[in-house]
Short mmCIF file of C-alpha atoms in Angstrom, two decimals:
data_model
loop_
_atom_site.label_atom_id
_atom_site.label_comp_id
_atom_site.label_asym_id
_atom_site.label_seq_id
_atom_site.Cartn_x
_atom_site.Cartn_y
_atom_site.Cartn_z
CA MET A 1 30.53 92.96 -90.11
CA ALA A 2 27.15 92.67 -91.78
CA ASP A 3 25.19 95.69 -92.91
CA HIS A 4 22.58 96.73 -90.39
CA PRO A 5 19.76 99.29 -90.39
CA GLN A 6 20.52 102.81 -89.19
CA PRO A 7 18.25 104.52 -86.63
CA SER A 8 16.36 107.63 -87.71
CA GLU A 9 17.10 110.98 -86.10
CA ARG A 10 13.53 111.01 -84.78
CA ALA A 11 14.18 107.71 -82.98
CA ARG A 12 17.50 108.96 -81.60
CA GLU A 13 15.74 111.92 -80.03
CA LEU A 14 12.89 109.84 -78.66
CA VAL A 15 15.19 107.49 -76.73
CA ARG A 16 17.38 110.18 -75.17
CA GLY A 17 17.70 109.61 -71.44
CA ALA A 18 17.03 105.85 -71.63
CA TYR A 19 18.91 103.03 -69.96
CA ASP A 20 19.58 99.83 -71.88
CA VAL A 21 18.98 97.28 -69.12
CA HIS A 22 20.46 94.28 -70.93
CA VAL A 23 23.76 94.42 -72.84
CA HIS A 24 26.57 91.88 -73.40
CA VAL A 25 29.92 93.61 -73.92
CA ALA A 26 33.63 92.94 -73.38
CA PRO A 27 35.45 91.91 -71.34
CA ASP A 28 33.62 88.59 -71.43
CA VAL A 29 34.34 84.89 -71.95
CA MET A 30 32.88 85.22 -75.46
CA LYS A 31 33.84 87.52 -78.31
CA ARG A 32 31.91 90.79 -78.12
CA ARG A 33 31.42 93.67 -80.50
CA ILE A 34 32.59 96.42 -78.12
CA ASP A 35 34.07 96.91 -74.67
CA ASP A 36 32.29 98.60 -71.78
CA VAL A 37 34.49 101.74 -71.67
CA THR A 38 34.03 102.45 -75.38
CA LEU A 39 30.30 101.78 -75.09
CA ALA A 40 30.02 104.38 -72.32
CA GLU A 41 31.63 106.92 -74.66
CA ARG A 42 29.17 106.07 -77.43
CA PHE A 43 26.15 106.19 -75.10
CA ALA A 44 27.19 109.67 -73.98
CA ALA A 45 27.56 110.75 -77.61
CA VAL A 46 24.00 109.71 -78.56
CA GLY A 47 22.34 110.96 -75.36
CA LEU A 48 21.60 107.62 -73.67
CA ALA A 49 21.72 107.64 -69.88
CA GLY A 50 23.37 104.30 -69.17
CA PHE A 51 23.35 100.53 -69.38
CA VAL A 52 23.32 97.37 -67.26
CA LEU A 53 26.25 95.00 -67.82
CA LYS A 54 24.91 91.46 -68.28
CA SER A 55 27.13 88.39 -68.13
CA HIS A 56 25.89 84.82 -67.95
CA TYR A 57 29.04 83.79 -66.10
CA VAL A 58 30.65 86.51 -63.96
CA PRO A 59 29.49 89.39 -61.72
CA THR A 60 29.94 92.81 -63.31
CA THR A 61 29.56 95.20 -60.37
CA GLU A 62 33.24 96.07 -59.99
CA ARG A 63 33.62 96.53 -63.76
CA ALA A 64 30.70 98.94 -63.71
CA ALA A 65 32.29 100.98 -60.91
CA VAL A 66 35.55 101.34 -62.87
CA VAL A 67 33.71 102.48 -66.01
CA ARG A 68 31.67 105.00 -63.99
CA ARG A 69 34.91 106.41 -62.62
CA LEU A 70 36.12 106.97 -66.18
CA HIS A 71 32.76 108.20 -67.47
CA PRO A 72 30.70 109.59 -64.58
CA GLU A 73 28.23 111.11 -67.03
CA VAL A 74 26.98 107.60 -67.95
CA GLY A 75 25.13 105.34 -65.53
CA VAL A 76 26.97 102.04 -65.97
CA LEU A 77 25.38 99.48 -63.66
CA GLY A 78 26.53 96.08 -62.44
CA ALA A 79 24.70 92.78 -62.08
CA ILE A 80 24.97 89.12 -61.21
CA THR A 81 23.42 86.09 -62.93
CA LEU A 82 22.83 83.04 -60.74
CA ASN A 83 24.27 80.34 -62.97
CA ALA A 84 26.66 77.56 -61.94
CA SER A 85 29.74 79.76 -62.34
CA VAL A 86 28.75 81.79 -59.24
CA GLY A 87 27.39 78.83 -57.30
CA GLY A 88 23.88 78.88 -58.73
CA LEU A 89 21.22 80.04 -56.30
CA ASN A 90 23.86 81.40 -53.96
CA PRO A 91 22.71 83.83 -51.22
CA VAL A 92 26.31 84.74 -50.34
CA ALA A 93 27.01 85.79 -53.93
CA VAL A 94 23.83 87.89 -53.96
CA GLU A 95 24.70 89.54 -50.65
CA ILE A 96 28.21 90.41 -51.84
CA ALA A 97 26.84 91.76 -55.12
CA GLY A 98 24.33 93.88 -53.21
CA ARG A 99 26.97 95.26 -50.88
CA GLY A 100 29.05 96.16 -53.92
CA GLY A 101 26.18 98.13 -55.45
CA ALA A 102 24.79 95.68 -58.02
CA THR A 103 21.55 96.79 -59.64
CA PHE A 104 20.26 93.58 -61.27
CA VAL A 105 20.04 89.97 -60.15
CA TRP A 106 19.18 87.58 -62.97
CA LEU A 107 17.84 84.20 -61.97
CA PRO A 108 19.48 81.30 -63.85
CA THR A 109 19.74 81.61 -67.60
CA VAL A 110 22.00 79.02 -69.27
CA ASP A 111 21.83 76.77 -66.20
CA SER A 112 18.13 77.04 -65.46
CA ALA A 113 16.27 73.73 -65.38
CA ASN A 114 13.98 75.08 -68.08
CA GLN A 115 16.83 76.02 -70.44
CA ARG A 116 18.62 72.71 -69.85
CA HIS A 117 15.47 70.65 -70.50
CA CYS A 118 14.06 72.75 -73.32
CA GLN A 119 13.30 70.72 -76.42
CA ALA A 120 12.13 73.66 -78.52
CA THR A 121 14.11 74.31 -81.67
CA GLU A 122 15.05 77.68 -83.09
CA PRO A 123 12.97 78.75 -86.12
CA LYS A 124 14.66 78.10 -89.45
CA GLY A 125 17.38 80.67 -90.08
CA ALA A 126 17.53 81.95 -86.48
CA LYS A 127 20.98 82.68 -85.04
CA PRO A 128 21.72 80.47 -82.01
CA PRO A 129 22.83 82.25 -78.81
CA MET A 130 26.59 82.55 -78.42
CA TRP A 131 26.56 80.83 -75.04
CA ALA A 132 25.23 77.60 -76.58
CA GLN A 133 28.70 76.64 -77.83
CA LEU A 134 30.32 77.44 -74.48
CA GLN A 135 27.77 75.29 -72.68
CA ALA A 136 28.50 72.47 -75.15
CA ASP A 137 32.25 72.84 -74.50
CA LEU A 138 31.71 72.58 -70.74
CA ARG A 139 29.62 69.44 -71.18
CA ALA A 140 32.24 67.89 -73.46
CA ASP A 141 34.90 68.54 -70.81
CA GLY A 142 32.78 66.95 -68.07
CA MET A 143 31.95 70.25 -66.37
CA SER A 144 28.19 70.32 -66.74
CA ALA A 145 26.79 71.37 -63.36
CA ASP A 146 23.35 70.32 -62.18
CA PRO A 147 20.52 72.59 -63.30
CA VAL A 148 19.73 75.42 -60.88
CA ASP A 149 16.25 74.81 -59.50
CA ILE A 150 14.14 77.71 -58.26
CA VAL A 151 10.87 75.82 -57.85
CA ALA A 152 10.53 72.45 -56.08
CA ALA A 153 8.82 69.40 -57.56
CA ASP A 154 5.57 70.34 -55.81
CA GLY A 155 5.51 73.74 -57.52
CA THR A 156 6.54 75.80 -54.50
CA VAL A 157 9.42 78.26 -54.57
CA THR A 158 12.39 76.91 -52.62
CA GLU A 159 13.42 78.46 -49.32
CA THR A 160 16.84 79.30 -50.74
CA ALA A 161 15.15 81.23 -53.53
CA ARG A 162 13.08 83.11 -50.99
CA GLN A 163 16.26 83.97 -49.07
CA VAL A 164 17.70 85.36 -52.30
CA PHE A 165 14.55 87.42 -52.82
CA ARG A 166 14.86 88.87 -49.32
CA LEU A 167 18.43 89.92 -50.10
CA ILE A 168 17.32 91.51 -53.36
CA ALA A 169 14.69 93.43 -51.40
CA ARG A 170 17.20 94.46 -48.71
CA HIS A 171 19.58 95.93 -51.28
CA ARG A 172 16.76 97.34 -53.42
CA MET A 173 18.00 95.49 -56.47
CA VAL A 174 15.99 94.45 -59.52
CA LEU A 175 14.93 90.83 -59.89
CA ALA A 176 15.04 89.52 -63.48
CA THR A 177 13.55 86.10 -64.17
CA GLY A 178 16.26 84.77 -66.51
CA HIS A 179 15.36 81.73 -68.60
CA LEU A 180 12.77 80.22 -66.28
CA HIS A 181 9.68 78.38 -67.51
CA SER A 182 6.42 80.32 -67.65
CA ASP A 183 5.05 78.44 -64.62
CA GLU A 184 8.23 79.14 -62.66
CA ILE A 185 8.10 82.82 -63.55
CA ALA A 186 4.56 83.10 -62.20
CA ALA A 187 5.56 81.42 -58.93
CA VAL A 188 8.68 83.60 -58.61
CA VAL A 189 6.86 86.90 -59.17
CA THR A 190 4.34 86.02 -56.44
CA ALA A 191 6.98 84.83 -53.97
CA ALA A 192 9.34 87.74 -54.62
CA ALA A 193 6.56 90.25 -53.99
CA GLU A 194 5.77 88.46 -50.72
CA GLU A 195 9.44 88.85 -49.72
CA GLY A 196 9.42 92.58 -50.43
CA VAL A 197 10.98 92.84 -53.91
CA GLU A 198 9.72 96.06 -55.49
CA ARG A 199 11.17 95.95 -59.01
CA MET A 200 10.81 92.83 -61.16
CA VAL A 201 11.25 92.22 -64.87
CA VAL A 202 10.28 89.16 -66.90
CA THR A 203 13.28 88.48 -69.14
CA HIS A 204 12.44 88.24 -72.89
CA PRO A 205 9.13 86.33 -72.57
CA GLU A 206 9.17 85.61 -76.34
CA PHE A 207 12.52 83.75 -76.18
CA THR A 208 12.62 80.24 -77.66
CA SER A 209 12.84 78.39 -74.34
CA GLN A 210 10.08 80.47 -72.74
CA ARG A 211 7.27 81.51 -75.09
CA VAL A 212 5.15 82.98 -72.28
CA ALA A 213 1.51 83.15 -73.36
CA ILE A 214 -0.09 86.58 -73.66
CA GLU A 215 -2.69 85.91 -70.97
CA ARG A 216 0.04 84.97 -68.52
CA GLN A 217 2.02 88.07 -69.53
CA ARG A 218 -1.01 90.17 -68.59
CA ASP A 219 -1.25 88.38 -65.24
CA LEU A 220 2.45 88.95 -64.53
CA ALA A 221 2.09 92.63 -65.35
CA ALA A 222 -0.92 92.86 -63.04
CA SER A 223 1.31 91.39 -60.32
CA GLY A 224 3.77 94.25 -60.74
CA ALA A 225 6.37 92.85 -63.14
CA LEU A 226 7.58 94.64 -66.26
CA LEU A 227 7.85 92.57 -69.44
CA GLU A 228 11.25 92.94 -71.10
CA ARG A 229 11.16 93.10 -74.90
CA CYS A 230 14.66 92.42 -76.21
CA PHE A 231 15.61 93.67 -79.67
CA THR A 232 17.71 90.60 -80.46
CA THR A 233 14.84 88.13 -79.99
CA PRO A 234 13.09 89.12 -83.24
CA TYR A 235 16.17 90.58 -84.93
CA THR A 236 17.98 87.22 -84.85
CA GLY A 237 14.87 85.37 -86.00
CA LYS A 238 13.88 83.64 -82.77
CA VAL A 239 10.41 85.10 -83.11
CA SER A 240 8.74 87.20 -85.79
CA TRP A 241 8.56 90.98 -85.49
CA GLU A 242 4.79 90.64 -85.87
CA HIS A 243 4.54 88.37 -82.82
CA TRP A 244 6.87 90.60 -80.77
CA LEU A 245 4.89 93.73 -81.59
CA ARG A 246 1.54 92.03 -81.02
CA ALA A 247 2.65 90.86 -77.58
CA ILE A 248 3.54 94.43 -76.62
CA ARG A 249 0.21 95.74 -77.82
CA GLU A 250 -1.88 93.02 -76.17
CA ALA A 251 -0.08 93.09 -72.82
CA GLY A 252 -0.01 96.91 -72.84
CA PRO A 253 2.90 99.21 -73.74
CA GLU A 254 2.85 100.59 -70.20
CA ASN A 255 3.80 97.11 -68.96
CA SER A 256 6.80 96.68 -71.28
CA VAL A 257 10.42 97.79 -71.03
CA ILE A 258 12.56 97.70 -74.16
CA SER A 259 16.18 96.54 -74.04
CA SER A 260 18.65 95.60 -76.76
CA ASP A 261 20.36 92.38 -75.51
CA LEU A 262 23.09 93.43 -77.96
CA GLY A 263 26.86 93.07 -78.00
CA GLN A 264 27.29 90.06 -80.29
CA PRO A 265 29.78 90.68 -83.13
CA PHE A 266 27.25 89.82 -85.85
CA ASN A 267 24.54 92.17 -84.55
CA PRO A 268 24.10 95.98 -84.83
CA PRO A 269 26.07 98.42 -82.67
CA VAL A 270 24.83 98.35 -79.09
CA GLU A 271 24.23 102.08 -78.98
CA ASP A 272 21.82 101.75 -81.93
CA GLY A 273 19.59 99.09 -80.39
CA LEU A 274 17.06 101.21 -78.49
CA ALA A 275 16.64 103.66 -81.37
CA LEU A 276 16.18 100.80 -83.83
CA CYS A 277 13.42 99.48 -81.57
CA ALA A 278 11.84 102.93 -81.51
CA ASP A 279 11.75 102.98 -85.33
CA ARG A 280 10.08 99.55 -85.38
CA LEU A 281 7.50 100.60 -82.81
CA LEU A 282 6.68 103.84 -84.60
CA ALA A 283 6.30 102.02 -87.91
CA ALA A 284 3.90 99.60 -86.20
CA GLY A 285 1.64 102.44 -85.06
CA PHE A 286 2.77 103.08 -81.48
CA ASP A 287 2.79 106.78 -80.64
CA GLU A 288 5.74 108.74 -79.33
CA ALA A 289 4.46 108.79 -75.74
CA GLU A 290 4.14 104.99 -75.74
CA VAL A 291 7.63 104.62 -77.18
CA ARG A 292 9.14 106.89 -74.53
CA THR A 293 7.27 105.05 -71.79
CA MET A 294 8.62 101.67 -72.88
CA ILE A 295 12.18 102.70 -73.69
CA VAL A 296 12.92 105.70 -71.48
CA HIS A 297 10.60 106.00 -68.50
CA ASN A 298 10.21 102.31 -67.68
CA SER A 299 13.94 101.66 -67.97
CA ARG A 300 14.74 104.62 -65.71
CA TRP A 301 12.17 103.48 -63.15
CA LEU A 302 13.56 99.95 -63.22
CA VAL A 303 17.13 101.03 -62.39
CA GLY A 304 16.03 103.67 -59.87
CA ALA A 305 17.09 106.73 -61.90
CA GLU A 306 15.52 110.14 -61.40
CA PRO A 307 12.27 110.42 -63.39
CA LEU A 308 12.23 112.86 -66.28
CA PRO A 309 9.68 115.71 -66.44
CA ASP A 310 7.53 113.90 -69.01
CA ALA A 311 7.41 110.61 -67.06
CA PRO A 312 3.94 109.16 -66.36
CA ALA A 313 2.73 109.50 -62.77
CA ASN A 314 3.30 105.80 -62.05
CA ARG A 315 6.97 106.16 -62.97
CA ARG A 316 7.79 108.98 -60.59
CA ALA A 317 9.07 106.78 -57.77
CA ALA A 318 12.03 108.12 -55.82
CA ALA A 319 15.39 107.31 -57.34
CA THR A 320 17.59 104.65 -55.73
CA THR A 321 21.28 105.12 -56.45
CA THR A 322 24.12 102.65 -56.11
CA GLU A 323 25.41 104.54 -53.09
CA ASP A 324 21.94 104.45 -51.48
CA ARG A 325 21.86 100.66 -51.81
CA LYS A 326 25.30 100.25 -50.22
CA ALA A 327 24.44 102.68 -47.41
CA ASP A 328 21.46 100.52 -46.42
CA VAL A 329 23.78 97.81 -45.09
CA ALA A 330 26.77 99.89 -44.04
#
């Protein structure tokens, strides 16, 4: 594997207690750097609180429960992504995930209309996402499903999407916007709030197929959504570090949550991602309190973990555990 930077001890200490809310690890349909059980061991060793298992293709809630049984000291959390492999915008799949204790629901990523229709090209030298080849294989084999639409032609959020939002609210799950277009994200955040969703995150707004403008990022934050800054987006060359850091500063550190989006074999170890981000942020002039807000306190608030003593007042909401969510519909 390629040489990668090593986090500083200062950064390791700063990110203690954080959740990485976006990781891609084995088992998966693509080759991954590490499996979920081993990652839990490594998170415990470096003082990280837990992680959310992201898959573009399969639900991960049951996997997460098995890993928690093996490593109860680490908060391993499950999720579902509403791509074609789970029926797209499928309320039944969301309800089952919620009953099983899922924490995150990602709106379509690889099968979003925006991702399918995107004509933007990666910057020169950028590493393409691993799922791009799988999507190409499916198309070549005649298995390309229709894009998953969230917003109708007239710009309104579909009733099926609103039903999904109500289920997310019922189970107190987190809504992540996936690979939607900037206009779709704005419509979704408004509609989801109307349906009672309390925790929302805008998935990597700097990603190639999204490029959400700073002014819109500010508006989304004002509407209650956190802006997810993924380490891999600049690290793999999809956007410059300067742009990524400027977006955080201009939209406000308090409105950002840092995740790694790691797990690819050619990228750094997953357990290093948050600390590597902390080093970048410190070098760019962010202070330690801002770094802890973005990486530790906002991630813990997003997943419903108990707030730490140094958490800002606006991140002291009551914790919502997996068992709490399942008890709501028992």
